[in-house]
XYZ file of C-alpha atoms in Angstrom:
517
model
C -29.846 -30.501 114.626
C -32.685 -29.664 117.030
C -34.129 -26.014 116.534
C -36.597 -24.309 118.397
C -40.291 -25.333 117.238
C -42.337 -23.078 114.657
C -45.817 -23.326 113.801
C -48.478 -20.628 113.953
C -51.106 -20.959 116.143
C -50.922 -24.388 117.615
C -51.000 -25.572 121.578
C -49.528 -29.207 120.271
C -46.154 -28.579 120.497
C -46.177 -27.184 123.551
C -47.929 -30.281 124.893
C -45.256 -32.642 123.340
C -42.935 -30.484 124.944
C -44.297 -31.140 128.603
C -45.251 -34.547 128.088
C -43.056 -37.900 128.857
C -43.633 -38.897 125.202
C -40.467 -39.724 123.289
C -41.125 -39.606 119.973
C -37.755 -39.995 118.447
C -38.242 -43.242 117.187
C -37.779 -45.594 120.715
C -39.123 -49.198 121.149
C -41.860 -50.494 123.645
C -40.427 -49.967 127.042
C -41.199 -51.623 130.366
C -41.965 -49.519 133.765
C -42.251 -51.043 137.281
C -45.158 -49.337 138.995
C -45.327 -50.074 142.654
C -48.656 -51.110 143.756
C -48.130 -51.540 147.197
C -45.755 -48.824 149.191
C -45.237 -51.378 151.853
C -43.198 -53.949 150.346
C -40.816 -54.191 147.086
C -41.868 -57.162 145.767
C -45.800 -56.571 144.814
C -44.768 -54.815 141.321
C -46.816 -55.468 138.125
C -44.812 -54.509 135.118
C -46.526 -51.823 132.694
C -45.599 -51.765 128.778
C -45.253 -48.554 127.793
C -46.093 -48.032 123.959
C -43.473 -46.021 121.858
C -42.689 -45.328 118.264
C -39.704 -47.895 117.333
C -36.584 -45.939 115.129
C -37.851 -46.157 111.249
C -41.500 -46.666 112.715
C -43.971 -46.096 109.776
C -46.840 -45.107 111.791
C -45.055 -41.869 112.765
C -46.051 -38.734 111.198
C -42.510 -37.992 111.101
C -41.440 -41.014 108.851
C -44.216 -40.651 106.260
C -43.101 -40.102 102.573
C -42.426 -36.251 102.020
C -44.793 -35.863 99.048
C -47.435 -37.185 100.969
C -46.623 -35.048 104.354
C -46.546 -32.020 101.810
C -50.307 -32.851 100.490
C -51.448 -32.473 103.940
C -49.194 -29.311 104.628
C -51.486 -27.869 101.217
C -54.412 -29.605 102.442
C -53.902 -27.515 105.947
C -52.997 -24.604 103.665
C -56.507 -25.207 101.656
C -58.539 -25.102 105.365
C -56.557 -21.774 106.186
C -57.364 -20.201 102.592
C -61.630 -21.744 102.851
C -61.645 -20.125 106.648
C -60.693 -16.820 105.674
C -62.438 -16.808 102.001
C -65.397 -17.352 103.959
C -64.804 -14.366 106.284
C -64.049 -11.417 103.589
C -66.357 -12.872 100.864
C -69.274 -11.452 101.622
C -67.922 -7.412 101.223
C -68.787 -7.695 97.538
C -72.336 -8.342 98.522
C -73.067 -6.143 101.310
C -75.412 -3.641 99.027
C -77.327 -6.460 97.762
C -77.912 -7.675 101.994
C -78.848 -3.864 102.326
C -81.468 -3.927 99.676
C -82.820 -7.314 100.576
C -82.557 -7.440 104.562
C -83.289 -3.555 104.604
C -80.586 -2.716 107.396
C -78.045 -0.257 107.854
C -74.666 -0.408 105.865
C -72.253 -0.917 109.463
C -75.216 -3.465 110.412
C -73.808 -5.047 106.858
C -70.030 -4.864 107.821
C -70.787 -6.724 110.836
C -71.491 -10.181 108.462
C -67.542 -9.728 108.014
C -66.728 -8.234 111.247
C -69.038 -11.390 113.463
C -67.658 -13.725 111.458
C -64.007 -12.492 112.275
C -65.036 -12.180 116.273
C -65.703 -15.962 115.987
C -62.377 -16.610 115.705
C -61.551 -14.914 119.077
C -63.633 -18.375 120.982
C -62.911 -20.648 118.343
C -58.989 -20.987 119.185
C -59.757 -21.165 122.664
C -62.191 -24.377 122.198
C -60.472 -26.410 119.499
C -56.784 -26.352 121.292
C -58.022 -28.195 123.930
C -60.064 -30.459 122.359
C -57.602 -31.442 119.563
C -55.181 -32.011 122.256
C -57.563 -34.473 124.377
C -58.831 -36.286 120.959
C -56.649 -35.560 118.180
C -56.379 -33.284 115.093
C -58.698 -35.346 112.620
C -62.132 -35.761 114.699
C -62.128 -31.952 115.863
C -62.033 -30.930 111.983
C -64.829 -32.944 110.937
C -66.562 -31.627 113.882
C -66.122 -28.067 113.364
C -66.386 -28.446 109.465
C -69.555 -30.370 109.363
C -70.691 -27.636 111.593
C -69.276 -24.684 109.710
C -70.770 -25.988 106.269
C -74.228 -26.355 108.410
C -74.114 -22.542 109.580
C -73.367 -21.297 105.793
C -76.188 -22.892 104.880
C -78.559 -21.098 107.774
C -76.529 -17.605 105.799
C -77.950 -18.785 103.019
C -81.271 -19.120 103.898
C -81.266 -16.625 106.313
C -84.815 -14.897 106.317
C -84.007 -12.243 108.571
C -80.763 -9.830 110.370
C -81.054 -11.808 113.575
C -80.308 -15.012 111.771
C -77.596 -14.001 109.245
C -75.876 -12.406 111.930
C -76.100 -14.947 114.295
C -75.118 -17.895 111.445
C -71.879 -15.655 110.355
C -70.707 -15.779 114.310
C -71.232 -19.649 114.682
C -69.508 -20.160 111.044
C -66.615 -17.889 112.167
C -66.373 -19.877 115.279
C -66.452 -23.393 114.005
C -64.030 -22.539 110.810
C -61.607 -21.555 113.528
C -60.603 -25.301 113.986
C -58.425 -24.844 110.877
C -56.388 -21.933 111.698
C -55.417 -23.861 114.998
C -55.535 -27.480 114.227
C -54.001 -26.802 110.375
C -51.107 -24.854 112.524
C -50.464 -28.083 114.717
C -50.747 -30.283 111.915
C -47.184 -28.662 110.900
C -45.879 -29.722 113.659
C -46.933 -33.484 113.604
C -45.639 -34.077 110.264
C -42.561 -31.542 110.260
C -39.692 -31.620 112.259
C -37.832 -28.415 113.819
C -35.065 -28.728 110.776
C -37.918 -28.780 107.942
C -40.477 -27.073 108.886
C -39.751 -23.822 108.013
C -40.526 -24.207 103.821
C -44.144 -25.901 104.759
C -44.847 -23.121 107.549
C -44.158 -20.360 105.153
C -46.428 -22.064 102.889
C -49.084 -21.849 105.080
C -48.321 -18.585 106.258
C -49.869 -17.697 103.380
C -53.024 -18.701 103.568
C -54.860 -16.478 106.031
C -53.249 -13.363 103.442
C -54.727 -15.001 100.470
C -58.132 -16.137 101.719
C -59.060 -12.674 102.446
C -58.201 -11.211 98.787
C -60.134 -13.865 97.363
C -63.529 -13.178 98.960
C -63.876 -9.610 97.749
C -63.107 -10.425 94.457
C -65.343 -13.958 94.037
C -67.848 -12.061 94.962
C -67.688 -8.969 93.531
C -68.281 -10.868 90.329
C -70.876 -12.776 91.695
C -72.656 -9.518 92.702
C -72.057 -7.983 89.000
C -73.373 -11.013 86.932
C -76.533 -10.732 88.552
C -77.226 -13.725 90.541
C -78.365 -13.597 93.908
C -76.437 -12.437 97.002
C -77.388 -15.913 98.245
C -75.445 -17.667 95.594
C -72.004 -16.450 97.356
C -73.197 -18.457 100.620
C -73.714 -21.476 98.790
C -70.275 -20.744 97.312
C -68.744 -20.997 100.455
C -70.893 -23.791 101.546
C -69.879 -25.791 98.164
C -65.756 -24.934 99.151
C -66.124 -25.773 103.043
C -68.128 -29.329 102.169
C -65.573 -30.137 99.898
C -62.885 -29.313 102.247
C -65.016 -31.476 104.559
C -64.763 -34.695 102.240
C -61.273 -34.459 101.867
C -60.725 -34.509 105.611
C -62.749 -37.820 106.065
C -61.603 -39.561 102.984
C -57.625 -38.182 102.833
C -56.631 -36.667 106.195
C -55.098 -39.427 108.757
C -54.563 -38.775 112.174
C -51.360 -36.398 112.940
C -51.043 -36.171 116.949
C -48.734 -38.492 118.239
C -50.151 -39.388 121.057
C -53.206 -40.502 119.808
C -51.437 -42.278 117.484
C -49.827 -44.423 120.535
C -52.931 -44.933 122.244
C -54.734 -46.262 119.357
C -51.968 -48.812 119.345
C -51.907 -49.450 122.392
C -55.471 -50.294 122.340
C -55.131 -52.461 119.299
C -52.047 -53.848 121.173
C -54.365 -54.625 124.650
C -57.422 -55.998 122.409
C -55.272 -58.266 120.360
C -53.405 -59.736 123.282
C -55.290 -59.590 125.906
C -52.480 -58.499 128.060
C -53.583 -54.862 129.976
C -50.403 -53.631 130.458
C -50.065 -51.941 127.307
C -50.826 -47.895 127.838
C -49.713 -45.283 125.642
C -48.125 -41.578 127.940
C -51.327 -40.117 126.789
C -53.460 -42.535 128.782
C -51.805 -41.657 131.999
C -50.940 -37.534 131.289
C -54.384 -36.594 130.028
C -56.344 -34.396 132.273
C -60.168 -34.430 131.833
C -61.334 -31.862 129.525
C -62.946 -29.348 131.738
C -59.490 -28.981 133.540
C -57.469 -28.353 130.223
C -60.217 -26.214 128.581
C -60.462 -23.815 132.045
C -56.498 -23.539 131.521
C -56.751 -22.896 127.853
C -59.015 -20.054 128.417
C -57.316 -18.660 131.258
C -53.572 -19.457 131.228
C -53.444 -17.523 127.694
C -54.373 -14.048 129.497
C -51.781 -15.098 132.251
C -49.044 -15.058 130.041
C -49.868 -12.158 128.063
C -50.736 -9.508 131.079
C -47.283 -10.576 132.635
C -45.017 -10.589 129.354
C -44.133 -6.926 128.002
C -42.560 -8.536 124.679
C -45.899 -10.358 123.483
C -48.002 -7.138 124.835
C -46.166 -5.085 122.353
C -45.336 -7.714 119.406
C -49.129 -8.775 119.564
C -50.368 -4.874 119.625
C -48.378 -4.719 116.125
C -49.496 -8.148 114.858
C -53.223 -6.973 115.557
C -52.787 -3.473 114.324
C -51.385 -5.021 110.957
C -54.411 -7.783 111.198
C -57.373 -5.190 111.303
C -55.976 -2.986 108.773
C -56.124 -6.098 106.239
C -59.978 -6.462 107.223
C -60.493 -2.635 106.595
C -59.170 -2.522 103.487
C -62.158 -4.489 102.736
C -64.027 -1.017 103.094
C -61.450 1.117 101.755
C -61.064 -0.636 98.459
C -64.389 -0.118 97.307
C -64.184 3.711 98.078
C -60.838 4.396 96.322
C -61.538 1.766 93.478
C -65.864 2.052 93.365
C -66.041 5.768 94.251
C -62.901 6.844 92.826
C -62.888 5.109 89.854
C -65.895 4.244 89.169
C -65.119 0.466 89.040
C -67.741 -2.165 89.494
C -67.674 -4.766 92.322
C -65.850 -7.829 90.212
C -63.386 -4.938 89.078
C -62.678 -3.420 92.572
C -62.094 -7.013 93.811
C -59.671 -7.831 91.566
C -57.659 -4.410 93.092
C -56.835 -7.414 96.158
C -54.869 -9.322 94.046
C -51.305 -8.102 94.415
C -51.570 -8.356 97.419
C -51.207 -12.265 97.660
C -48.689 -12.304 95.073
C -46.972 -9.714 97.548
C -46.964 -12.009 99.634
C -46.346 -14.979 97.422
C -42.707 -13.150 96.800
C -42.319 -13.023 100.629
C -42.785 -17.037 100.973
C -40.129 -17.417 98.292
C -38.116 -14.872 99.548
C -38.218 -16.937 102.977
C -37.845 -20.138 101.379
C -34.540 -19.162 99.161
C -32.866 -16.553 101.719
C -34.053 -16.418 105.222
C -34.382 -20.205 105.315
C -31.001 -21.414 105.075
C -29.419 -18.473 106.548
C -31.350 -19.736 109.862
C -29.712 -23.594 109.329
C -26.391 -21.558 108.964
C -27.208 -19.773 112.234
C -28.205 -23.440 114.133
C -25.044 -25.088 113.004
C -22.926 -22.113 114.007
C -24.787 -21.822 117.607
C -24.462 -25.527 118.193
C -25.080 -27.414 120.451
C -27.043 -24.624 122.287
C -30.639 -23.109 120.388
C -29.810 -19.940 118.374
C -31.444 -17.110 120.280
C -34.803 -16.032 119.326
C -33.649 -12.767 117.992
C -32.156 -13.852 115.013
C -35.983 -14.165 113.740
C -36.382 -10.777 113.990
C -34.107 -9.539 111.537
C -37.046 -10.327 108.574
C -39.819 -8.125 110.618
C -37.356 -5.266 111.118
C -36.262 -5.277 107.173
C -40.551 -5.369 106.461
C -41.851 -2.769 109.051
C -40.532 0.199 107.060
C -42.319 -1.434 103.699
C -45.307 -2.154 105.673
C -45.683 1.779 106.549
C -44.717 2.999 102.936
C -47.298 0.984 101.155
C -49.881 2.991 103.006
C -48.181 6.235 101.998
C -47.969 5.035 98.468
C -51.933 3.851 98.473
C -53.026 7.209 99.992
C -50.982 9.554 97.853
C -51.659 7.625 94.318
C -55.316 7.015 95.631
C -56.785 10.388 93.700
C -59.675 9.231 90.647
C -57.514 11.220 88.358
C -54.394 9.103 88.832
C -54.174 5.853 87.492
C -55.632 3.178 89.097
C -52.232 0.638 88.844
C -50.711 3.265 91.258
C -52.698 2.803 94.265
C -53.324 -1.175 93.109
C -49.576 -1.862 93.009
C -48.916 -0.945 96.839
C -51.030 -3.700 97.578
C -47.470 -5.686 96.716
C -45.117 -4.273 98.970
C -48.125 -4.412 101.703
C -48.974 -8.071 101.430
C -45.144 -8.597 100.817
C -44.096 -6.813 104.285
C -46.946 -8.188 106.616
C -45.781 -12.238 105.506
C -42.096 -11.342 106.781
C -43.175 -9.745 109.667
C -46.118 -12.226 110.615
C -43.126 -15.187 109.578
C -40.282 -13.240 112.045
C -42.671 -12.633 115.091
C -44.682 -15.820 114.890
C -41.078 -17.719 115.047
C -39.996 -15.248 117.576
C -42.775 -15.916 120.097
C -42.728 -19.610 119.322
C -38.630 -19.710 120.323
C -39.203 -17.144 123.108
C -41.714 -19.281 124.600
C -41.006 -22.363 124.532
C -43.068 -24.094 126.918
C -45.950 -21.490 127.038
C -45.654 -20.720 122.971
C -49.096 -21.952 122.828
C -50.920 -19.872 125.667
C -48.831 -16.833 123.793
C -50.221 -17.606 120.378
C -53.697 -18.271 121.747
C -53.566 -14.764 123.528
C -51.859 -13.086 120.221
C -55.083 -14.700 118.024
C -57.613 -13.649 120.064
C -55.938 -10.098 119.959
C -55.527 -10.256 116.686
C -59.271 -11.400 115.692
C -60.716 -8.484 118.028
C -58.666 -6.312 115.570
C -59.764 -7.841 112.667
C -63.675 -7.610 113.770
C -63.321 -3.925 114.831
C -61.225 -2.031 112.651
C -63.987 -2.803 109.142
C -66.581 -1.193 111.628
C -65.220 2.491 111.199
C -63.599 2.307 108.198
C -65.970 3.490 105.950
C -66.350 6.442 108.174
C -62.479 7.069 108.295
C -62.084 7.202 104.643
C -65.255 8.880 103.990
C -64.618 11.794 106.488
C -60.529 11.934 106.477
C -61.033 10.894 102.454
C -58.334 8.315 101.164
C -55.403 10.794 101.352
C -55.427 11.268 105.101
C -57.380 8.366 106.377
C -54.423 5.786 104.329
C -51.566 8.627 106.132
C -52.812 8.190 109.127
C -52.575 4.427 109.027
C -49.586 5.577 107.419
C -48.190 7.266 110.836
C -49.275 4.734 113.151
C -47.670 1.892 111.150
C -44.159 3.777 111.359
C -44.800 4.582 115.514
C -44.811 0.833 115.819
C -42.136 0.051 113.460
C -39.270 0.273 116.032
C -41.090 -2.600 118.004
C -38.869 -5.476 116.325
C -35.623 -3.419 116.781
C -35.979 -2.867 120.145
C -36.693 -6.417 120.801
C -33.604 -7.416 119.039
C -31.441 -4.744 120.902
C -33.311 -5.481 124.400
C -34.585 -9.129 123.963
C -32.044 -11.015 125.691
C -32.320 -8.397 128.935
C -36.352 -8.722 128.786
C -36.197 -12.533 128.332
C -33.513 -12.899 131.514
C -36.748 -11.012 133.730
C -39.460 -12.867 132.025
C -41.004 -15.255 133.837
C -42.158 -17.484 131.582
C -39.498 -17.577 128.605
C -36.800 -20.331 129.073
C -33.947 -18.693 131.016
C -31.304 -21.360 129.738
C -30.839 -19.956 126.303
C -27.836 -18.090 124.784
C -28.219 -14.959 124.705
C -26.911 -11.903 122.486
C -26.791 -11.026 118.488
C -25.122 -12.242 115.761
């Protein structure tokens, strides 16, 4: 039963989708290709290579336990990029001291690093679609683990700052290549359990990094000791690409046969789709950066759904500053203490994946068989963001309002469940509702929606310490409060309205049933 793809932020799929490649298992297939237009006779017959039914060298076909280590191996890359990006906010008063600069000059190590991901997404798409997933990760991570290096040496603001944008930039590559891994090795029917795996991981990685850290800071050691931290995780991460990631896309995976096939034989006619669809790299890469922005000026859907996503993204950044005020100031907690405050938030969110797995999950296969043979409309992933949106705004309410020193501290530490809970079911619903809504354009949608997204994430740490500090926890946590519930009717109206929006849109697929169930 073919379903509508899902994966996060990935341009592969949308590439399979466009491309002649079958891969549903055909054998090596002959094409006529005229050379002359004069006459019928001068034809040289091409062999086109194609994945035969049962073929072992397709992604698709590969034992499950070893499909799932590279699902958690994508998961790791997800969890090391965004460690890296929150881990230095246990440190920033140690950077003060030592580099002598301001404390918002000391936010911007997170807030740089963050803004790296708005280019990264828009260079490694491209490129993993031209090359393949595994040679664009060792790349960008041989890269990445260079820059944290240059953090840790860093003599000067100029060059920290500078080495935290490049990092962000380069650890990019596994937020979109780990995303189209998912779909290599997954197909429609399966993939939701190993994409709400890895849904996970750009929620987790950021509670980690306060509290490594934090500890870090507290026993004493020097502030440089959390770069090499991150430089020790990322070339690890690195080794275990080289030595246990294969290639993933397709495609590639044809034309390295086919040139095996050619250099063994002799015989030229071999060609994998690839060789004859690719379009030189400067072409895709000035679509990539321009067709995203297309899309997303013309759609009124992914304006608003992507205004939530990003509102919901910054605010988990600038908690990174409001922690340490409620949990530092408040209650007088040191940095390893106030860092541990982030944990319930992953396990939040934890309880979300299961919750997914165990409920959602099959209720969607119920929904495909019941639809069949036509896709079940994109709505029906909505029905998880509209349940979380009203949890998303209470947890702030909660936070604020338990947030006083001379209330316990497990009050305001608890919301952090319900918070990291809500934003995995609505980041789940609306990253499958974009995907199915899209179609053929998901991945100039999601490359629009993470660039949004990462602007978010890099401004909103920039004023929070102001906001709390001025509007103190109370008020600053109801205000984020307020704004969270003025967007929370943005998945209902999409499930009341979707099907009338879609039917104008000009780039969702018009051919889908419409309507709720």
């Amino acid at each position: 039963m073919q379903t509508p793809p899902v994966l996060p932020t990935t341009t592969a799929e949308a590439a399979l989708a466009n491309s002649n490649f079958n891969d549903s298992g055909t054998v090596i297939s002959e094409s006529h290709s005229q050379l002359n237009d004069k006459t019928d006779k001068e034809v040289v017959e091409e062999i086109e290579v194609k994945f035969e039914e049962g073929d072992s060298a397709n992604p698709l076909n590969w034992k499950r336990a070893y499909r799932w280590y590279i699902t958690l191996l994508a998961g790791l890359l997800g969890i090391n990029a965004t460690f890296a990006s929150s881990a230095p906010s246990g440190i920033v008063p140690e950077m003060i001291e030592y580099f002598g600069f301001s404390h918002e000059v000391g936010v911007l190590t997170i807030a740089l690093f963050v803004g790296g991901y708005c280019v990264g997404p828009l260079v490694w798409g491209p490129v993993s679609e031209n090359i393949g997933r595994k040679i664009p990760l060792i790349i960008s991570f041989t890269a990445y683990t260079g820059f944290t290096i240059g953090c840790a040496l860093s003599r000067n603001t100029a060059s920290i700052l500078i080495f935290r944008f490049l990092s962000g930039m380069f650890s990019a590559s596994a937020l979109v290549i780990s995303g189209a891994l998912m779909g290599d090795i997954w197909d429609p029917s399966t993939r939701g359990k190993a994409l709400s795996v890895f849904t996970l991981a750009p929620f987790a990685g950021p509670s980690l990094g306060p509290t490594v850290s934090g500890f870090m800071a507290v026993s004493g050691v020097s502030w440089r000791w959390v770069y090499w931290v991150m430089t020790i995780f990322a070339g690890a991460c690195l080794v275990l690409i080289i030595f246990t990631l294969p290639e993933t896309f397709k495609p590639i995976i044809l034309q390295t046969r086919a040139k095996q096939l050619r250099k063994d034989t002799g015989d030229n006619r071999y060609f994998a789709p690839i060789e004859k669809t690719r379009k030189p790299l400067k072409e895709t890469a000035i679509g990539v950066v321009t067709k995203p922005f297309i899309v997303f000026a013309s759609e009124p859907m992914l304006i608003a759904l992507t205004l939530y996503m990003s509102f919901i993204y910054g605010v988990v950044y600038l908690l990174f500053e409001a922690y340490p005020i409620v949990f530092g100031f408040g209650h007088h907690f040191n940095a390893g203490i106030s860092g541990l405050m982030f944990l319930p938030i992953p396990l939040g969110g934890l309880f979300a994946v299961l919750g997914y797995i165990y409920y959602w999950n099959p209720r969607y296969a119920k929904l495909c068989k019941e639809h069949a043979p036509n896709p079940v409309p994109p709505e029906a992933r909505l029905h998880q963001a509209i349940i979380a949106a009203p949890i998303f705004a209470g947890a702030f309410f909660w936070f604020g309002w338990t947030s006083y020193p001379s209330v316990s501290f497990w009050a305001p530490m608890m919301a952090g469940g319900p918070l990291g809970f809500s934003i995995v079911w609505i980041f789940l619903g609306l990253f499958s509702y974009i995907i199915d809504t899209y179609l053929f354009v998901a991945a100039s949608a999601l490359a629009a929606n993470t660039v949004m997204r990462s602007l978010f994430g890099a401004g909103f740490p920039l004023f929070a310490t102001q906001m709390y500090d001025k509007l103190t926890p109370r008020w600053a946590s109801t205000l984020l409060g307020f704004l969270a519930l003025i967007m929370m009717p943005i998945p209902l109206v999409l499930y009341k309205f979707g099907p009338r929006l879609r039917e104008k849109s000009k780039f969702a697929p018009k051919n889908r049933s419409g309507g709720h169930h």
